[in-house]
CSV table of C-alpha atoms in Angstrom, one decimal:
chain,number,residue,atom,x,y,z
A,1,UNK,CA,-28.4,-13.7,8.9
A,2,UNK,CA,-26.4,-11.7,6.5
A,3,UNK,CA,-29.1,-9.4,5.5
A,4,UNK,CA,-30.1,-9.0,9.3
A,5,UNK,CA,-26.9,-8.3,10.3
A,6,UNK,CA,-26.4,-5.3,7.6
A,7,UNK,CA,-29.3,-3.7,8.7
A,8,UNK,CA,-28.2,-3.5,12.6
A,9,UNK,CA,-24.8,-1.7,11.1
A,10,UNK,CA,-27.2,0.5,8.9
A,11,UNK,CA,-28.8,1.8,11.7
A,12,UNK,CA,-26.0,1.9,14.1
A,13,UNK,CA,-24.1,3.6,11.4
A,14,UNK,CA,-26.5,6.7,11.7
A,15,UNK,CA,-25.6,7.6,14.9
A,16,UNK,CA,-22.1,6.9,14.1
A,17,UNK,CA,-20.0,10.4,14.8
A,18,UNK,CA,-17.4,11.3,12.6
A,19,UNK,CA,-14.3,12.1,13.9
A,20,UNK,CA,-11.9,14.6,12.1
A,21,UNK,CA,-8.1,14.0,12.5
A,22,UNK,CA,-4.7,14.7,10.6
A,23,UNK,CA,-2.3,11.7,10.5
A,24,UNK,CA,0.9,13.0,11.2
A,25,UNK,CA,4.7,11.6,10.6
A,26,UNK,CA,6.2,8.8,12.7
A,27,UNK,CA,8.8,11.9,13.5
A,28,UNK,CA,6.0,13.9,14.9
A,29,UNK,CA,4.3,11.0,16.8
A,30,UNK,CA,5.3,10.4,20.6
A,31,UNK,CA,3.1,7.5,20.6
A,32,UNK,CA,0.5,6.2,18.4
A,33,UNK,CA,-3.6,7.1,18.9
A,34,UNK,CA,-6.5,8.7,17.0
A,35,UNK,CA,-4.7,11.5,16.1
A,36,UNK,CA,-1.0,10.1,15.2
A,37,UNK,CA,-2.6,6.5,13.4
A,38,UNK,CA,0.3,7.2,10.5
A,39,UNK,CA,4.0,5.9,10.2
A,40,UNK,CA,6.6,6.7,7.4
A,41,UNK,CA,7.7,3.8,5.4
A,42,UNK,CA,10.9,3.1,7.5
A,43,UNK,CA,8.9,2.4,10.3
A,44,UNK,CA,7.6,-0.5,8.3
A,45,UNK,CA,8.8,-4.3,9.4
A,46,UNK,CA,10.7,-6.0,6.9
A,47,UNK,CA,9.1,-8.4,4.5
A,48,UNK,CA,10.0,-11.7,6.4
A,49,UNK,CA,8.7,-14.3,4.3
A,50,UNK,CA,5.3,-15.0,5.8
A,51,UNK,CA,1.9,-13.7,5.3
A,52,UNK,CA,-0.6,-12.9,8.1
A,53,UNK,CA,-4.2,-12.6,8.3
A,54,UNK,CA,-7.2,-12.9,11.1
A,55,UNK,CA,-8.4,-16.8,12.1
A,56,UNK,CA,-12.2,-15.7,12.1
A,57,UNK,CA,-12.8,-19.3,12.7
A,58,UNK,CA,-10.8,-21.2,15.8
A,59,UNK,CA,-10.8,-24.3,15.2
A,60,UNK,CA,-7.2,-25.9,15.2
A,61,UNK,CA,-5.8,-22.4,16.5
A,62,UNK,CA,-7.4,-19.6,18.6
A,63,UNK,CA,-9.4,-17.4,16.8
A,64,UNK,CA,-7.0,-14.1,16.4
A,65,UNK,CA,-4.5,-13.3,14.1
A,66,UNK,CA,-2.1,-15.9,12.5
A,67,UNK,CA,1.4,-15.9,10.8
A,68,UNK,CA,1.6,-18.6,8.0
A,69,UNK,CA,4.8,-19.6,5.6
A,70,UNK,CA,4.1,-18.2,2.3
A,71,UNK,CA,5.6,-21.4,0.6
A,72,UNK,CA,4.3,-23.8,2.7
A,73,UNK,CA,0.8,-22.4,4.3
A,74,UNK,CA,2.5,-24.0,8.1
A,75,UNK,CA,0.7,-21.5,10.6
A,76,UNK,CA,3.7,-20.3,12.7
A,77,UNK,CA,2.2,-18.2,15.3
A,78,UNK,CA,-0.9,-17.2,16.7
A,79,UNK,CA,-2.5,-14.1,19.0
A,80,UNK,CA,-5.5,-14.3,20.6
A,81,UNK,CA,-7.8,-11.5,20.4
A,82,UNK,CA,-11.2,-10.3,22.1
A,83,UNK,CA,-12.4,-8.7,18.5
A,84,UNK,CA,-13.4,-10.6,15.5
A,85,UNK,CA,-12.2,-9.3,12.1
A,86,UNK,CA,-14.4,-9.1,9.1
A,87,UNK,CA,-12.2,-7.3,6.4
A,88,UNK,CA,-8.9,-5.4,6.7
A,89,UNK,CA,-5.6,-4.3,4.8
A,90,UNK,CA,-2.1,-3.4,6.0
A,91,UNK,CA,-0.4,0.3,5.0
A,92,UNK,CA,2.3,1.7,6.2
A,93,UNK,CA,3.1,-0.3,9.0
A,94,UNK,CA,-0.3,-0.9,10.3
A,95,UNK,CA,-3.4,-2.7,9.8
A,96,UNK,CA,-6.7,-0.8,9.2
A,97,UNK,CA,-9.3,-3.4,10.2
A,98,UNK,CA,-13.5,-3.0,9.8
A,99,UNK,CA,-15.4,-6.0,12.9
A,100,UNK,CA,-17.4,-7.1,15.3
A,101,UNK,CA,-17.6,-7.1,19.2
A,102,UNK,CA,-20.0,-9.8,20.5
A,103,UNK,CA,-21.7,-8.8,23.4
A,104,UNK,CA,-23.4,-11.7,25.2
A,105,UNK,CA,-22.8,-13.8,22.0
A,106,UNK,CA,-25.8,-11.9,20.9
A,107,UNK,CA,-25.3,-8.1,20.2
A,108,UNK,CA,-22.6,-7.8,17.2
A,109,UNK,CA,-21.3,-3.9,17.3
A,110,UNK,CA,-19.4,-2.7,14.4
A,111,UNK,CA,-16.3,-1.2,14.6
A,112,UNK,CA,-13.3,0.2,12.9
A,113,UNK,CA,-9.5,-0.5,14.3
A,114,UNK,CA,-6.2,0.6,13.8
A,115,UNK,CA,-3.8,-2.6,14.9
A,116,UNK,CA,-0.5,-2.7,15.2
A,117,UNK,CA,0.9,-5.7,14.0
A,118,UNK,CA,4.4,-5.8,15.8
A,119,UNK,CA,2.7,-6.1,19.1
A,120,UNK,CA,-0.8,-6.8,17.9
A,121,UNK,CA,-2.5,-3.9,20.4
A,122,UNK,CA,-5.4,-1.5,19.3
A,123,UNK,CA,-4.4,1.7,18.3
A,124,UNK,CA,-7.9,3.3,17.7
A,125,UNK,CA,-11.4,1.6,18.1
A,126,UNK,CA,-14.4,3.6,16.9
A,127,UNK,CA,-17.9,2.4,15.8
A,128,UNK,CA,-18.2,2.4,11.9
A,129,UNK,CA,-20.0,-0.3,9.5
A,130,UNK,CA,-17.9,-3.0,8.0
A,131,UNK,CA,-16.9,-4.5,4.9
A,132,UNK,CA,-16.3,-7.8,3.2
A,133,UNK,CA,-12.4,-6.9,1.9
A,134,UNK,CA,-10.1,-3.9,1.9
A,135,UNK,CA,-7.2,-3.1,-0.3
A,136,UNK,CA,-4.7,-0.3,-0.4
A,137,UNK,CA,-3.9,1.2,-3.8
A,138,UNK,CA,-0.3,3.3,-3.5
A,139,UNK,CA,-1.1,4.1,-7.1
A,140,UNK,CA,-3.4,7.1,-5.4
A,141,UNK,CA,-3.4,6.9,-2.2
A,142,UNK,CA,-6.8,5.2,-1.5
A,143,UNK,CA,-7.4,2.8,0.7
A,144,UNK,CA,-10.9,0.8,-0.8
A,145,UNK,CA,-13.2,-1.3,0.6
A,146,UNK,CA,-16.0,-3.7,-0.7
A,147,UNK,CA,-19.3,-3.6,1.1
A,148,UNK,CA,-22.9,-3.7,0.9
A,149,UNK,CA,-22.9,-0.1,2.2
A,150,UNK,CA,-26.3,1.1,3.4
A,151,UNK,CA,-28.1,-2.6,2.8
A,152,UNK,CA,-27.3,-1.9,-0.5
A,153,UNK,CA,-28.7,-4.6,-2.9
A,154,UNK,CA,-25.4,-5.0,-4.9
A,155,UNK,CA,-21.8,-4.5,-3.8
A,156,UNK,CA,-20.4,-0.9,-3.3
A,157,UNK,CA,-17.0,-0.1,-4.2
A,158,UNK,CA,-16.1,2.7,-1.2
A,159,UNK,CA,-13.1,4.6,-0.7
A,160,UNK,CA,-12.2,4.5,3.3
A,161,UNK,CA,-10.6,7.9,5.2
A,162,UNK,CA,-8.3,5.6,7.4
A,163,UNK,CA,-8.2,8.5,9.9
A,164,UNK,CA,-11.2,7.2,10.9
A,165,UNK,CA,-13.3,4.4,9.1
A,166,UNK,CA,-15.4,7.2,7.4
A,167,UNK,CA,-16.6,5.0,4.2
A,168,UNK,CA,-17.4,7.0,0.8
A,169,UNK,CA,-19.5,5.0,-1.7
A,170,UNK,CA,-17.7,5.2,-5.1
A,171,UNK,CA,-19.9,3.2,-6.8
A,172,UNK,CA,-21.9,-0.1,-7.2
A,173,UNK,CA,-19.8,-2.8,-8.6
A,174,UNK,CA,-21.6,-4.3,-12.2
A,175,UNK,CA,-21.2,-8.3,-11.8
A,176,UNK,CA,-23.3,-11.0,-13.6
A,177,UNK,CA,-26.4,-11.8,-11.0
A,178,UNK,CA,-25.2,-15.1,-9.8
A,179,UNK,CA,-21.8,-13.6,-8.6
A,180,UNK,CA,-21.4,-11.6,-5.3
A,181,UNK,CA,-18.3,-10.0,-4.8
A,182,UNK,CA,-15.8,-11.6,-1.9
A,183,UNK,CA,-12.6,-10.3,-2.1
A,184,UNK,CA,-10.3,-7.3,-3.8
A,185,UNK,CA,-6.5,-6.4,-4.3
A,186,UNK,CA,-5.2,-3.4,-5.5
A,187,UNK,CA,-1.7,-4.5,-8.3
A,188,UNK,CA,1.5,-2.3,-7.9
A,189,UNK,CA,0.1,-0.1,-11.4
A,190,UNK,CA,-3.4,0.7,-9.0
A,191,UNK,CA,-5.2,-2.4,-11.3
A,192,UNK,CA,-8.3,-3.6,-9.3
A,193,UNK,CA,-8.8,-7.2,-8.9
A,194,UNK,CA,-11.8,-8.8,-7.7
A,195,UNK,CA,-12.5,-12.7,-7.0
A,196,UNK,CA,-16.5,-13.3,-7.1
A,197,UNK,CA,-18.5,-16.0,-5.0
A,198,UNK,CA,-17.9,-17.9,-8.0
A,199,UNK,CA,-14.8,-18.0,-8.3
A,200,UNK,CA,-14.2,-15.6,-11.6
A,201,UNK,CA,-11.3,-13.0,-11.6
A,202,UNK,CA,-12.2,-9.8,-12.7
A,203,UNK,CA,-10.9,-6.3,-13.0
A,204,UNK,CA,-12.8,-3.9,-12.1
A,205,UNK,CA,-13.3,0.0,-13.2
A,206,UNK,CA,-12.5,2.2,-9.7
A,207,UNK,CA,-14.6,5.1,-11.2
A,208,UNK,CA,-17.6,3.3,-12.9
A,209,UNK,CA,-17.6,0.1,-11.0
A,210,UNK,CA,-17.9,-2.2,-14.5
A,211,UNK,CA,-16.3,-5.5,-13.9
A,212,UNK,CA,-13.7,-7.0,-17.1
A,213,UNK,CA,-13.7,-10.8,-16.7
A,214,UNK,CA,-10.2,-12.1,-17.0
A,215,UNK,CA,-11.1,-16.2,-16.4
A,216,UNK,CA,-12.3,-18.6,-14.1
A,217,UNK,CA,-10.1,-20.3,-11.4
A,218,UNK,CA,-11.8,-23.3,-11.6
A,219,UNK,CA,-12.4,-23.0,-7.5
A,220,UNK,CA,-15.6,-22.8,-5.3
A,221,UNK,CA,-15.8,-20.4,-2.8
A,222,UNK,CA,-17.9,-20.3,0.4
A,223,UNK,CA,-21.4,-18.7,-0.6
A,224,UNK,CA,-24.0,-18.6,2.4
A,225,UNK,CA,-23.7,-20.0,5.8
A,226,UNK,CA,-22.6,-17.8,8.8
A,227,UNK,CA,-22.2,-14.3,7.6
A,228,UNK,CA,-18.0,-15.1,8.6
A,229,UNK,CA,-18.0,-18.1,6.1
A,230,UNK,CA,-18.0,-15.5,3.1
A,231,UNK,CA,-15.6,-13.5,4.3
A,232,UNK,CA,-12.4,-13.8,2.3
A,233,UNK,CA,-9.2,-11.8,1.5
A,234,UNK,CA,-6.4,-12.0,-1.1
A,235,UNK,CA,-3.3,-10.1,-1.6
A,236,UNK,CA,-1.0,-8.8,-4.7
A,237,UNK,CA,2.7,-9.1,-4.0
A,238,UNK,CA,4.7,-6.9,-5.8
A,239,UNK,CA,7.6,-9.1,-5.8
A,240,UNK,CA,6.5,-11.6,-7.9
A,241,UNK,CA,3.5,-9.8,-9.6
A,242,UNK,CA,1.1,-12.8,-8.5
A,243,UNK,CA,-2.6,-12.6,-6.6
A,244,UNK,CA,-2.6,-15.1,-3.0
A,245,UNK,CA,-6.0,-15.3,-2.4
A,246,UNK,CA,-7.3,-17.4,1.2
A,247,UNK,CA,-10.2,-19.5,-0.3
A,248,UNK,CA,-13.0,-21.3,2.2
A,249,UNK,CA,-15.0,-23.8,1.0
A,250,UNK,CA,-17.2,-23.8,4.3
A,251,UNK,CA,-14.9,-26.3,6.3
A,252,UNK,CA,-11.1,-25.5,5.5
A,253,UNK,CA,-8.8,-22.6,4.0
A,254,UNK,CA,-6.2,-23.2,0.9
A,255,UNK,CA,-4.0,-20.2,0.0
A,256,UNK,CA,-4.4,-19.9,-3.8
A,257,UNK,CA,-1.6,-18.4,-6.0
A,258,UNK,CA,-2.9,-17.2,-9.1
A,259,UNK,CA,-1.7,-15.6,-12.3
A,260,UNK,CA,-3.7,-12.1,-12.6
A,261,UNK,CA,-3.2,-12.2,-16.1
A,262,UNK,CA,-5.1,-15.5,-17.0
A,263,UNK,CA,-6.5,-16.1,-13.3
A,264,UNK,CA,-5.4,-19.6,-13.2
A,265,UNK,CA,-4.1,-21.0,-10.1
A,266,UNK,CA,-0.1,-21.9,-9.9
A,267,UNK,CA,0.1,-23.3,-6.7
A,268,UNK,CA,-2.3,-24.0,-3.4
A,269,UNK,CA,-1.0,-24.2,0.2
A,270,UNK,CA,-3.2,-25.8,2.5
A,271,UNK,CA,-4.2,-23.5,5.7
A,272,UNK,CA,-6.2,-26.1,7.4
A,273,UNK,CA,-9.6,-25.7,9.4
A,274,UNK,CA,-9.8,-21.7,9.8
A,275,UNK,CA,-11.3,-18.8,8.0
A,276,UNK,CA,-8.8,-15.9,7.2
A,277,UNK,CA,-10.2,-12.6,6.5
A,278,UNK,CA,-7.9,-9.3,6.0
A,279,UNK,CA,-4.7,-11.1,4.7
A,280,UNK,CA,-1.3,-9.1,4.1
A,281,UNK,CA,2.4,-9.3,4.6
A,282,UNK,CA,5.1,-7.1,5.7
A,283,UNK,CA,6.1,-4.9,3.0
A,284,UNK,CA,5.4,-1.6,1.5
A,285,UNK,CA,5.1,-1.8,-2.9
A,286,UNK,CA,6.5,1.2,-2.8
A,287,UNK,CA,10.2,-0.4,-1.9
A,288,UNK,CA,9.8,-2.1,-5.8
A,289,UNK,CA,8.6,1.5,-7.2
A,290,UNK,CA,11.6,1.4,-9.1
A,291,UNK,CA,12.1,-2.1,-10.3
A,292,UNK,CA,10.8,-3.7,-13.6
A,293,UNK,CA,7.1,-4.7,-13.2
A,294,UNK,CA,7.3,-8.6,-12.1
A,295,UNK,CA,6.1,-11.3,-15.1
A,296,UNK,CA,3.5,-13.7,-13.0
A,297,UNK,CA,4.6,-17.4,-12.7
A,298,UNK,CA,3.1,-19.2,-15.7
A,299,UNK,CA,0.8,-22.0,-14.9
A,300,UNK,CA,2.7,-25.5,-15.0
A,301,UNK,CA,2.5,-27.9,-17.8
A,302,UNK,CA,0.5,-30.8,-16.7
A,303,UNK,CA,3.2,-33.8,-16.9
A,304,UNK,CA,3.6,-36.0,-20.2
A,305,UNK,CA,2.6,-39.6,-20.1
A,306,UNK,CA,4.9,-41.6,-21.3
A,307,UNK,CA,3.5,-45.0,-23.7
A,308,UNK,CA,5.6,-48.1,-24.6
């Protein structure tokens, strides 16, 4: 399915056009469309707590995008949507989004959206590939993407021109042969993480592609079924310097906190029967530019048994 499905985009790529545009200032910006897609940090929402990401599943809520406690994983809200999601990222107050439109639960179209999450409308909508996970790095100014770009037989690494979807392959991503990667987030110093199909942690090179394996986190994660099973998405928050990573294991979604210095897992919240793809939360890592560089939660001491 997956491999079929890459070579449609491939081809419907070709004929994609590319659009030129200049993002301007939320102060120059009457309203927001394919040439105003940009807003200044104080036009983002404040960070409230919760994280958000797109239900590519149903199940026990609509398919569209969710809100979900952060400490708890209890899905708060729900929005229906006509689109399905394959990979996204928030910046700056919007979410830059690569999926699908299904046309007679047959045809699946590609596109590339700009959503904004305070009312959840399209922005722009233009035909482009997609990719498995996005991730903006505000150490340059790049918003990446992973993809098999071009039915590439390994995973590109490609810088994305969020004016308009345009991908830019970077470079092919160097992971052992059993591992596929599912899953990237860029930490507050521009480090790349990556989570594989086998549930490694690496860091990865952003010029070369070569992949540093920092540990295991001793979880499974979904490796074939519908070409939405593998789609994942995890998140660095600058405020406590840890990785949250939505794992599926082909039936359910747990939210994984894990230390990106050891990758062990410090906590799980469970998300229930849906698939998320394109995770974030409301806050710009710019806010913490000036504060000292978080120390991740350490991984809790398994409890003493006590003998008579």
């Amino acid at each position: 399915m997956k491999r079929y499905l890459s070579l449609f985009l491939a081809v419907v790529c070709m004929f994609c056009i590319t659009a030129n545009s200049t993002a301007l200032t939320s102060s120059e910006c009457n309203s927001l469309d394919a040439e105003c897609i940009m807003r200044t940090g104080s036009d983002n929402p404040a960070y409230d707590g919760k994280l958000y990401g797109y239900n590519a599943m149903g199940g026990a809520t609509a398919e569209g995008f969710i809100a979900f406690s952060a400490e708890t994983g209890n899905i708060e809200h729900q929005d229906a949507q006509q689109f399905r999601l394959i990979g996204g990222a928030y910046y700056n107050g919007l979410v830059y989004a690569y999926g699908i439109e299904l046309i007679d639960n047959f045809y699946e179209i590609p596109h590339w959206y700009v959503i904004d999450p305070t009312t959840w409308t399209v922005q722009q909508d233009e035909l482009r590939n997609v990719c498995y996970d996005m991730t903006y790095d505000y150490s340059t100014d790049t918003m990446y993407a992973i993809t098999p770009y071009m039915m590439a037989e390994h995973m590109q690494l490609c810088s994305v021109d969020i004016t308009n979807g345009q991908l830019s392959v970077i470079t092919e991503i160097t992971l052992p042969s059993n591992e596929e990667a599912r899953m990237v987030a860029c930490g507050r110093n521009g480090m790349l993480f990556l989570i594989s199909s086998t549930g490694n942690l690496y860091t990865v090179n952003k010029t070369t592609g070569a992949a540093n394996l920092v540990g295991g986190t001793g979880k499974s994660f979904c490796t074939s079924g519908d070409y939405y099973d593998i789609q994942q998405s995890m998140i660095y928050d600058p405020t406590d310097g840890m990785l949250y990573a939505a794992q599926y294991n082909g039936t359910s979604s747990t939210l994984l906190v894990i230390n990106p210095e050891t990758a062990a897992v410090v906590s799980e919240r469970q998300l229930g029967a849906i698939r998320l793809t394109s995770l974030f939360a409301f806050y710009n890592p710019e806010d913490y530019a000036n504060d000292p560089e978080p120390t991740p939660e350490p991984t809790p001491e398994p409890p003493v048994e006590e003998h008579d």
